[in-house]
Coordinates of C-alpha atoms in Angstrom, one line a residue:
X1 CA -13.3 -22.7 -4.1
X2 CA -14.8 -25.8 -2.9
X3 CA -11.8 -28.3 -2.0
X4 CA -14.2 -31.5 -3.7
X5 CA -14.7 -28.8 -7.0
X6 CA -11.4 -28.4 -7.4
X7 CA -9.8 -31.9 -7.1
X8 CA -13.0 -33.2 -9.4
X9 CA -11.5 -30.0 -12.0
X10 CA -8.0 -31.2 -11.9
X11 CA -9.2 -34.9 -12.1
X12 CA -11.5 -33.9 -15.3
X13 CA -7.8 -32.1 -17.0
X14 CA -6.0 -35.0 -16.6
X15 CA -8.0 -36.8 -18.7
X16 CA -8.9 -34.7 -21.5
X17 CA -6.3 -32.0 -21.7
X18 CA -3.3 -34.1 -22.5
X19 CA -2.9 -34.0 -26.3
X20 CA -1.2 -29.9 -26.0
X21 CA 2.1 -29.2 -23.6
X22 CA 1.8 -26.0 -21.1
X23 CA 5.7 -25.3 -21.5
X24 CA 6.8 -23.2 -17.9
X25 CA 8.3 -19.7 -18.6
X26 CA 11.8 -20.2 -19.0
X27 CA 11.9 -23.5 -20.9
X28 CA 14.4 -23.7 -24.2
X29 CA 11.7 -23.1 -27.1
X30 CA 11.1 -21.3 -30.4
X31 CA 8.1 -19.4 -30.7
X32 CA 5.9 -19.8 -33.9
X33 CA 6.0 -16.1 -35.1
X34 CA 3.3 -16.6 -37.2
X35 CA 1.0 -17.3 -34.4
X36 CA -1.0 -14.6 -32.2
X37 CA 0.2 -14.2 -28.7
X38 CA -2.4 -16.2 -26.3
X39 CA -4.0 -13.3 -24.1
X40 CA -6.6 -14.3 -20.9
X41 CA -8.4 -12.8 -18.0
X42 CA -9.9 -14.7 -15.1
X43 CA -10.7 -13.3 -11.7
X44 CA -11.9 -14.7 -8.2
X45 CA -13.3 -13.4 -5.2
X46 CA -14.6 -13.7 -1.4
X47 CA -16.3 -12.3 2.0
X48 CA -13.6 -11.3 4.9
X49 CA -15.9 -12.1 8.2
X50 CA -14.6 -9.9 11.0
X51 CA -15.2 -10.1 14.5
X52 CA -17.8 -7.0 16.0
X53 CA -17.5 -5.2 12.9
X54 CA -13.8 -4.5 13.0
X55 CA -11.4 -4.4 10.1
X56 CA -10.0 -7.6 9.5
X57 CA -6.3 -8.8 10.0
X58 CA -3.7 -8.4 8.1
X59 CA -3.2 -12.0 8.2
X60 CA -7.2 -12.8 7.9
X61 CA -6.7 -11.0 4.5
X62 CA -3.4 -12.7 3.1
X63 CA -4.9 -15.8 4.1
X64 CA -8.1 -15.2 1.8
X65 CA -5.8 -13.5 -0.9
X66 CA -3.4 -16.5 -0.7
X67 CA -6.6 -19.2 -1.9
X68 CA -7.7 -17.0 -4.2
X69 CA -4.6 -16.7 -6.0
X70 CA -4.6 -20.5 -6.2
X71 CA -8.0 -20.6 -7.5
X72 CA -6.9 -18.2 -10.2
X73 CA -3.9 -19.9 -11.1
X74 CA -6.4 -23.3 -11.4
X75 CA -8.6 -21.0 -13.7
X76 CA -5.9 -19.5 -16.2
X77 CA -4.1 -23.2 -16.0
X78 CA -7.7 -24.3 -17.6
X79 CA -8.3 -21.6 -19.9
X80 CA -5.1 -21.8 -21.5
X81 CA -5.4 -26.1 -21.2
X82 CA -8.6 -25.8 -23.7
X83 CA -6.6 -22.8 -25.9
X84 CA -3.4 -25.0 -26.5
X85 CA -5.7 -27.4 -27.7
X86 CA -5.3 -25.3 -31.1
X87 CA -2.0 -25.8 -31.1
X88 CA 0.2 -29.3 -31.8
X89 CA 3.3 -28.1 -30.3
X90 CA 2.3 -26.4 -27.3
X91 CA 2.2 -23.5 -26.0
X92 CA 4.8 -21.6 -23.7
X93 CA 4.3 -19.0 -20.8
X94 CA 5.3 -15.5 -21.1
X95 CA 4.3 -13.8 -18.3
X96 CA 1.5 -13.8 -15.6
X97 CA 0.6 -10.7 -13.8
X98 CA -2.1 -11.1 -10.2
X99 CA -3.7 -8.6 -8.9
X100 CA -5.0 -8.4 -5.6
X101 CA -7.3 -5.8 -4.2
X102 CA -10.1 -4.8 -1.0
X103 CA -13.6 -4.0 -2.2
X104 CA -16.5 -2.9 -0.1
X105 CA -14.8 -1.4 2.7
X106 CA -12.4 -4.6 3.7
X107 CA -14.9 -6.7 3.6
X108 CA -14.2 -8.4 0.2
X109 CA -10.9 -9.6 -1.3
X110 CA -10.7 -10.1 -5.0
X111 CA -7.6 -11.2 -7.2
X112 CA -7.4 -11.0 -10.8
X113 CA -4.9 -12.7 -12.9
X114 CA -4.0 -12.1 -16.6
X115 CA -1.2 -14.6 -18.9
X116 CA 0.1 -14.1 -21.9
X117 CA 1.5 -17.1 -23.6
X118 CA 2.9 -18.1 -27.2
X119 CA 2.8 -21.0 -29.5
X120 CA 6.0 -22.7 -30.1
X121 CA 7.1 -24.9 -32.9
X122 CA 9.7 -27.4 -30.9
X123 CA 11.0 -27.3 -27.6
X124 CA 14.7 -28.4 -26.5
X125 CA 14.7 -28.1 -22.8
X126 CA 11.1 -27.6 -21.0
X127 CA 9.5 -27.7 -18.1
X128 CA 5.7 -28.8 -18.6
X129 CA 3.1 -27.3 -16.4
X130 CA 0.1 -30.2 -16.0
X131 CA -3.2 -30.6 -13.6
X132 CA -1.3 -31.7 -10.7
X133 CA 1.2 -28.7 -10.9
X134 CA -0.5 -26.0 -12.2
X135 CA 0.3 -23.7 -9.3
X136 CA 3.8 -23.6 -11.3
X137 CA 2.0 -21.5 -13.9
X138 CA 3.8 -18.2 -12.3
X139 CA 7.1 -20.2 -12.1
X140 CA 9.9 -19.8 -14.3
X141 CA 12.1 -22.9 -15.4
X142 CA 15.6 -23.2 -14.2
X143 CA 18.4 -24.8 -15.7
X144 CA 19.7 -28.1 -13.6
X145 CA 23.0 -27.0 -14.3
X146 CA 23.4 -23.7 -14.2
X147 CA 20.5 -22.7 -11.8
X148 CA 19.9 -19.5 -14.7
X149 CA 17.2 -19.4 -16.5
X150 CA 17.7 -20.8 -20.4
X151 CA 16.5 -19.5 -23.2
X152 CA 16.6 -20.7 -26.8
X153 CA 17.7 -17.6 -28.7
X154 CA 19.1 -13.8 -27.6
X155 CA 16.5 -11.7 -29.0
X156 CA 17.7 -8.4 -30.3
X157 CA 15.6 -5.5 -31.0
X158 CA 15.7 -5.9 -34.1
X159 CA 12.7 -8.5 -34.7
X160 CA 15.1 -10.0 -37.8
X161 CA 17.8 -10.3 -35.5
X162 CA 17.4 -13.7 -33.6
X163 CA 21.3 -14.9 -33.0
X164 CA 22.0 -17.0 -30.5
X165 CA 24.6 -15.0 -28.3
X166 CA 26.2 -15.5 -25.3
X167 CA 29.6 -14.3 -23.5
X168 CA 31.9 -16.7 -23.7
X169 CA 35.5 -15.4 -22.1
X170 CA 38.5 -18.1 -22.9
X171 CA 41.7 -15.8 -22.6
X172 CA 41.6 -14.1 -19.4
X173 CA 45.5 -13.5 -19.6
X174 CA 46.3 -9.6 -19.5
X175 CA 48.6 -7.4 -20.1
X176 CA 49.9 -3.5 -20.9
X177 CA 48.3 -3.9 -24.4
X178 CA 45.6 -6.6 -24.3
X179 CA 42.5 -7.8 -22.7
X180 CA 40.6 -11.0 -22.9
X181 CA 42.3 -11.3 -26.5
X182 CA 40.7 -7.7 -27.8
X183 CA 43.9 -5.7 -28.2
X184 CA 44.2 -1.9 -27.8
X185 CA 43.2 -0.3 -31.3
X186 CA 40.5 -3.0 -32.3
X187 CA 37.0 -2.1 -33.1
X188 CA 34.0 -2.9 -31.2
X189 CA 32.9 -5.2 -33.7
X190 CA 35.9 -7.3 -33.0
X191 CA 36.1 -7.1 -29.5
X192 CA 32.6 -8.3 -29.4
X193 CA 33.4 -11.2 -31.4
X194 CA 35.6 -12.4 -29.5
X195 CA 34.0 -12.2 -26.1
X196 CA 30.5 -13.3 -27.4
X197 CA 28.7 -10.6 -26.5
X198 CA 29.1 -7.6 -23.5
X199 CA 27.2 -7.6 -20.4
X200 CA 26.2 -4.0 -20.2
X201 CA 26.8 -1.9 -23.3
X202 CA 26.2 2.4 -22.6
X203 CA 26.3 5.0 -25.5
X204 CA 28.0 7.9 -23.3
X205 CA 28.2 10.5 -26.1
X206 CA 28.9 10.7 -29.8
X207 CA 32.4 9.5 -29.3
X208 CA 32.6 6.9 -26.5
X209 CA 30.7 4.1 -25.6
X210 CA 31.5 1.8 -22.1
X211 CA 30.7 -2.1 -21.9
X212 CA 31.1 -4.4 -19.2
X213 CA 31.5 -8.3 -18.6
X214 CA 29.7 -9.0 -15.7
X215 CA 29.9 -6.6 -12.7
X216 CA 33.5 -6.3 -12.3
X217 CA 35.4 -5.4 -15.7
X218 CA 34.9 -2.3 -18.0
X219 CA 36.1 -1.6 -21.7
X220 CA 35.9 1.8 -23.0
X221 CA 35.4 2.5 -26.7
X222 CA 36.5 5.8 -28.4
X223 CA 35.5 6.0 -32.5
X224 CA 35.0 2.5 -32.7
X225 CA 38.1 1.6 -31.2
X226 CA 39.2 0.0 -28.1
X227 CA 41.3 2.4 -26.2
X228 CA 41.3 1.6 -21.9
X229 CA 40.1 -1.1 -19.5
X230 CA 39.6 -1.4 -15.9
X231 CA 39.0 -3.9 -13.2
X232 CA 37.4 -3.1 -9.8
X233 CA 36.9 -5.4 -6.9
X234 CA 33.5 -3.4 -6.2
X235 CA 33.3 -1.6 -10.0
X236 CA 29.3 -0.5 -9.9
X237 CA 27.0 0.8 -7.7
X238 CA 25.0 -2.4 -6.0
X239 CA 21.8 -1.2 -7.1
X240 CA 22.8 -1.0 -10.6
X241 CA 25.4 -4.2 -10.6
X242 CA 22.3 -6.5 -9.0
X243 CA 20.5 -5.8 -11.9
X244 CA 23.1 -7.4 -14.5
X245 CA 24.0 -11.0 -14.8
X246 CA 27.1 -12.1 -13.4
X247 CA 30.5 -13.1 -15.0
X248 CA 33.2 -14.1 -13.5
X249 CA 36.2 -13.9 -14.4
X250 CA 40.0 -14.8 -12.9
X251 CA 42.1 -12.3 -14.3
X252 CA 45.8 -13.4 -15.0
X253 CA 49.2 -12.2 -16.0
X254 CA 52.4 -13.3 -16.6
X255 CA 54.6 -12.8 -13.7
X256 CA 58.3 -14.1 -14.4
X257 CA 57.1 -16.2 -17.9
X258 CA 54.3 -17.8 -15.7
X259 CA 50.6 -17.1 -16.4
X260 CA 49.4 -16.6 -12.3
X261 CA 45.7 -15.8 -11.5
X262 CA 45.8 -12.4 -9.9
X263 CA 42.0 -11.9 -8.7
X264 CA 40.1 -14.0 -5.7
X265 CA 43.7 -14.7 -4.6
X266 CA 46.4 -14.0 -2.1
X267 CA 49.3 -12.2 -3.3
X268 CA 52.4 -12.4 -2.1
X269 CA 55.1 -9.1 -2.2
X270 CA 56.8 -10.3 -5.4
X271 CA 53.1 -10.8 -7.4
X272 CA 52.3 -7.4 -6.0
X273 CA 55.6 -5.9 -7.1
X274 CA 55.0 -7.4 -10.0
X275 CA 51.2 -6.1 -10.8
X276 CA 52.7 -2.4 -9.8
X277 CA 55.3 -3.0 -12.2
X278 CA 53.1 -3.8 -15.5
X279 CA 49.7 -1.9 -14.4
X280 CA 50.0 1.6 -13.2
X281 CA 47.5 2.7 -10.7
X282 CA 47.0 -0.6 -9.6
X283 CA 45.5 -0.6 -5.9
X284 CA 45.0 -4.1 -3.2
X285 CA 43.2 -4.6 -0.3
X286 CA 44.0 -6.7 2.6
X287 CA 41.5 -9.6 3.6
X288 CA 41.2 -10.8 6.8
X289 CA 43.1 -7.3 8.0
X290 CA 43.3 -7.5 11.8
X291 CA 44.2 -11.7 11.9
X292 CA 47.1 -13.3 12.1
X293 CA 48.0 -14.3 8.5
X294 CA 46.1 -11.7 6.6
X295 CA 46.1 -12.2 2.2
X296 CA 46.5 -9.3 0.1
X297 CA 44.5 -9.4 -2.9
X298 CA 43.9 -7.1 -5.8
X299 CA 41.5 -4.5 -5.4
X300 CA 41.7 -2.9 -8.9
X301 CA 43.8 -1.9 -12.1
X302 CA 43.9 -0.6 -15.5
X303 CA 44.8 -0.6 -19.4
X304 CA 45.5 1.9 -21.7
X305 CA 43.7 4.9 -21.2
X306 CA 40.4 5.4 -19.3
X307 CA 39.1 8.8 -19.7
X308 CA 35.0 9.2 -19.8
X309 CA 34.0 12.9 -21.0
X310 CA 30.8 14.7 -21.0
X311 CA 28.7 11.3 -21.0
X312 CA 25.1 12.8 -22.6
X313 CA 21.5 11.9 -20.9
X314 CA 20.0 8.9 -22.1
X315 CA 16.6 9.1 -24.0
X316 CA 13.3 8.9 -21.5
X317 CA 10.4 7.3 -21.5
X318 CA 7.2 9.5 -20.6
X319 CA 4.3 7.8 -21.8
X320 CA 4.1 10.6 -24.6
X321 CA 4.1 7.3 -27.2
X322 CA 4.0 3.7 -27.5
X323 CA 6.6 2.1 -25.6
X324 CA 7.8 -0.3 -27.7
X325 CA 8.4 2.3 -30.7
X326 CA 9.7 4.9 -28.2
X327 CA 12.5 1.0 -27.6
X328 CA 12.9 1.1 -31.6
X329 CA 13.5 4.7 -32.2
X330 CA 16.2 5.1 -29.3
X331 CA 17.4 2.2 -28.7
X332 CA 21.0 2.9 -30.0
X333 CA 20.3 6.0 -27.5
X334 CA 19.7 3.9 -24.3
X335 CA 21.8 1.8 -22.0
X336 CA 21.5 -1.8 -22.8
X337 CA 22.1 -5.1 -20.7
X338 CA 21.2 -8.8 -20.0
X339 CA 19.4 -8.9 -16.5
X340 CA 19.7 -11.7 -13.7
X341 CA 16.9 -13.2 -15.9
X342 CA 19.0 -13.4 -18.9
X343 CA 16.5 -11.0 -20.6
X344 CA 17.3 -7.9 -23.0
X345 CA 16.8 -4.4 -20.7
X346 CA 17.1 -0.9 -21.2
X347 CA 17.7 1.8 -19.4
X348 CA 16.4 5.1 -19.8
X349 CA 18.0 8.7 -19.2
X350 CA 15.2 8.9 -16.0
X351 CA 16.0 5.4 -14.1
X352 CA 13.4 3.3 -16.1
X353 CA 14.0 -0.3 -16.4
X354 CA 12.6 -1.7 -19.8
X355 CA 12.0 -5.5 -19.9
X356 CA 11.7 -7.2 -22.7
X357 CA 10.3 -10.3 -23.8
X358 CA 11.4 -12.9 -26.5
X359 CA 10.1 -11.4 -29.3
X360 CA 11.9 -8.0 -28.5
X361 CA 8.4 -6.8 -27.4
X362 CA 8.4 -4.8 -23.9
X363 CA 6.4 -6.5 -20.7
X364 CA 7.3 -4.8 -18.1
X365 CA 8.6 -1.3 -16.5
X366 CA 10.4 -0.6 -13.2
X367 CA 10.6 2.8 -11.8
X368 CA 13.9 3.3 -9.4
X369 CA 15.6 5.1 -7.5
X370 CA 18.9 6.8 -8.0
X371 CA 21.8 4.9 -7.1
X372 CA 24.0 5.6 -4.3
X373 CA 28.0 6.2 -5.5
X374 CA 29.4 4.6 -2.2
X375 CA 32.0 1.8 -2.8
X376 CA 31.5 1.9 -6.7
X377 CA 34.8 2.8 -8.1
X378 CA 34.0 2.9 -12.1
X379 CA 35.7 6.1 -13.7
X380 CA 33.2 8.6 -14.4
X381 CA 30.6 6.7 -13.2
X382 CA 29.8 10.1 -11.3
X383 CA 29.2 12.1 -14.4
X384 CA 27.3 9.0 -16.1
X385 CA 24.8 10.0 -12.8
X386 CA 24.6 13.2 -13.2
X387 CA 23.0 12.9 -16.5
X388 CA 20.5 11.0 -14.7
X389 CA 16.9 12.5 -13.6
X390 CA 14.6 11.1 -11.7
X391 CA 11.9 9.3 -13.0
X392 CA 8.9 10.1 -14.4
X393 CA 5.8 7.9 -15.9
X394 CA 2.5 8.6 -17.4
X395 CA 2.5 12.6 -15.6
X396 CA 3.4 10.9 -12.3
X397 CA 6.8 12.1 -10.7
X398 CA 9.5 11.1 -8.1
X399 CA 8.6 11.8 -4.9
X400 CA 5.2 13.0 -5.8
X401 CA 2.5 12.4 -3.3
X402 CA 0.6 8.7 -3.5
X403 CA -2.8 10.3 -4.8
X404 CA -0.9 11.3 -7.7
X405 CA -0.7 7.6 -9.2
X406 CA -4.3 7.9 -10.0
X407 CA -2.9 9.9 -13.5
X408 CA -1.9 6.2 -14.7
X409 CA -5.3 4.4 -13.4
X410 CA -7.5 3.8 -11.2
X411 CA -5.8 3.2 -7.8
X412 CA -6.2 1.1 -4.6
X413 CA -4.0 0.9 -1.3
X414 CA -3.5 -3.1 -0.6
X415 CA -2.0 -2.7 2.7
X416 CA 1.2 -0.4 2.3
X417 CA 1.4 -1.0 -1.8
X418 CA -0.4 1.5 -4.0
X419 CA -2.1 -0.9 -6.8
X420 CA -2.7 0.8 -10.4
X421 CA -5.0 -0.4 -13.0
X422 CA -4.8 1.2 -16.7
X423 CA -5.5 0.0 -20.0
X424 CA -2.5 -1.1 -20.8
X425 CA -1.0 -1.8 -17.5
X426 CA -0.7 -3.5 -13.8
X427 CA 1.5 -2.1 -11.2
X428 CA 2.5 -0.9 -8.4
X429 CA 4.1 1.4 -6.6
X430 CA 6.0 1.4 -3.1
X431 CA 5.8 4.8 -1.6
X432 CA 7.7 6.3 1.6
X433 CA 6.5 9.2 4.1
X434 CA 3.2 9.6 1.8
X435 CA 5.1 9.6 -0.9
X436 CA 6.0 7.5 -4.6
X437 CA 9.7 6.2 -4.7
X438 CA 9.7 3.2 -6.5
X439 CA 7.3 1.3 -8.8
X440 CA 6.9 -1.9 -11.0
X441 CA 4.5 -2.2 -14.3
X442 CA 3.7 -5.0 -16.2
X443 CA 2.2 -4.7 -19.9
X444 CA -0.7 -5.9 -20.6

């Protein structure tokens, strides 16, 4: 786009699209659920001019892709400027998917871009997306003091179910019969009163269910009641544990009447006496092994009893329905957490990733890889694997060869990425040796 055409558009916003606020994805609002979800298209494209009719550069072609993707963002910035118009409290983003793609043989670039964005009512915290920012309109507002992103209620997929949740850990004193205030014997219910709510929460068979807070403790359920606990230093698998928000916690005990923190410090012979002498099974590690004044520190320990058996496969996702009422008829069926994101996911019994969006609706879904077991040291996590296949989406398998993807949509390689189109989705897929490992889909 013509650098004069675009500041003369921007200038032309700012003075006749103020009256309606673009509210960043992220920002602290409550949707207006009678209101239709705001849905638009825009697209942009240009010539790639190579030297003696050779391919052009990798870099030629970011280059071009790179201002096109601004000129789209300008576009859906306007299009959704004169929408929000319609509405007196604004509007807020949702999501925004681009698509880039090489037509006529490398010699043309074109990048699409869809949003999806909501009416709101009120707004608490908010980051506004105006003419002279509007390149922000894929960004997703942070909170200044937490650096997570904020969100004004914890949706559950239940669409009645909006409760504000959020873990909230005040007792972290343990001991032979008690964790984080939930005692051995209470019921889920009441343990998850008292901690807020639970990181991860996975339905492992008829009898026993496993939840964490954050990526280093585990609470096992057995009938409804609270029966074993343990902490790990490295507890899950990294693949799996970078997927979950993080919690921290300082564990402590009482050690001779004294409540003394007993992770992310150094222990000296008495606290590690001590720790042996209340947790069985307790094991340390020693930091800073081969220096002179190396710290012992606590490695991992347990409560009660902590026995997984015959975890069951999860419920899988394979495009046989609609996605979002395969989520409401198994959702009690799949493993559930809050991502990094502070969103709702599920995961299904074939390493799907479901994403959710505010209004419990699903927006996006990744494809991965197994995880790898080495240095995760939660009990039974092996059999919780094993129950595990690999994934499998729309006919389209793991490890199946790249043509294959065309079963979803039409397909086109972007340099190294395998692009799908369909009618109700964008995404793309990573592939290895000619063949499909990973992928990432966004709903449309």
């Amino acid at each position: 786009m013509n650098n004069k055409v675009k500041l003369l558009s921007m200038c032309m916003l700012s003075t006749s699209v103020n009256a309606t606020q673009i509210f960043m994805k992220g920002s602290e609002c409550r949707l207006d659920e009678s209101a239709q979800p705001i849905e638009l298209f825009t697209q942009s494209s240009d010539s790639i001019y190579a030297v003696a009719g050779r391919d052009p550069s990798s870099g030629q072609v970011r280059k071009v892709a790179g201002e096109l993707s601004d000129d789209v963002k300008l576009k859906l910035f306007e299009m959704l400027s004169t929408k929000a118009q319609a509405y007196p409290h604004g509007v807020i983003v949702d999501r925004v998917v681009l698509k880039e793609r090489l037509k006529d043989t490398s010699k043309e670039v074109n990048v699409s871009g869809r949003i999806v964005a909501y009416p709101v009512t009120t707004c608490e915290t908010s980051e506004v997306i105006t003419a002279k920012n509007y390149d922000m309109i894929t960004a997703t507002s942070f909170s200044g003091k937490t650096q997570r992103i904020t969100f004004n209620v914890e949706i559950d997929p239940n669409r009645n179910a909006f409760v504000r949740k959020s873990t909230q850990v005040d007792d972290t004193v343990i001991s032979q019969k008690q964790v984080f205030g939930i005692e051995l014997g209470d019921t889920y219910a009441v343990a998850e009163k008292k901690v807020g709510r639970f990181t991860l929460v996975w339905p492992l068979n008829a009898r026993q269910k496993l939840a964490t807070i954050g990526r280093n403790h585990a609470l096992l359920f057995e009938n409804n009641r609270f029966v074993g606990y343990q902490y790990a230093f490295n507890l899950l698998p990294s693949s799996l544990a970078n997927l979950i928000n993080i919690y921290d916690i300082n564990l402590a005990s009482h050690i001779q009447g004294e409540a003394i923190e007993i992770t992310n410090a150094a222990l000296s012979e008495k606290m590690v006496a001590a720790i042996k002498s209340d947790f069985s099974g307790a094991t340390f590690y020693q930091e800073g092994k081969y220096t002179k004044e190396p710290k012992t520190k606590l490695s991992g320990l347990q409560v009660g009893e902590f026995n997984v058996t015959k975890p069951v496969a999860l419920s899988c996702y394979k495009g046989q329905s609609d996605i979002d009422e395969f989520v409401k008829q198994h959702q009690q069926s799949l493993a559930q957490w809050q991502n990094v994101d502070a969103k709702t996911v599920f995961y299904t019994g074939c390493n799907q990733l479901v994403e959710l969006n505010k209004l419990g609706k699903v927006t996006s879904v990744k494809l991965l890889e197994s995880w790898s077991l080495s240095n995760a040291n939660l009990i039974g996590l092996a059999d919780m694997k094993s129950v595990l296949s690999p994934w499998e989406f729309y006919g389209v398998r793991y490890l199946d060869p790249e043509n294959k993807a065309s079963l979803i949509g039409d397909i086109e390689d972007f340099y190294g990425t395998i692009e799908v189109t369909a009618k109700q989705w964008v995404g793309h897929f990573k592939s290895y040796d000619g063949q499909l490992v990973s992928a990432e889909f966004e709903k449309m």
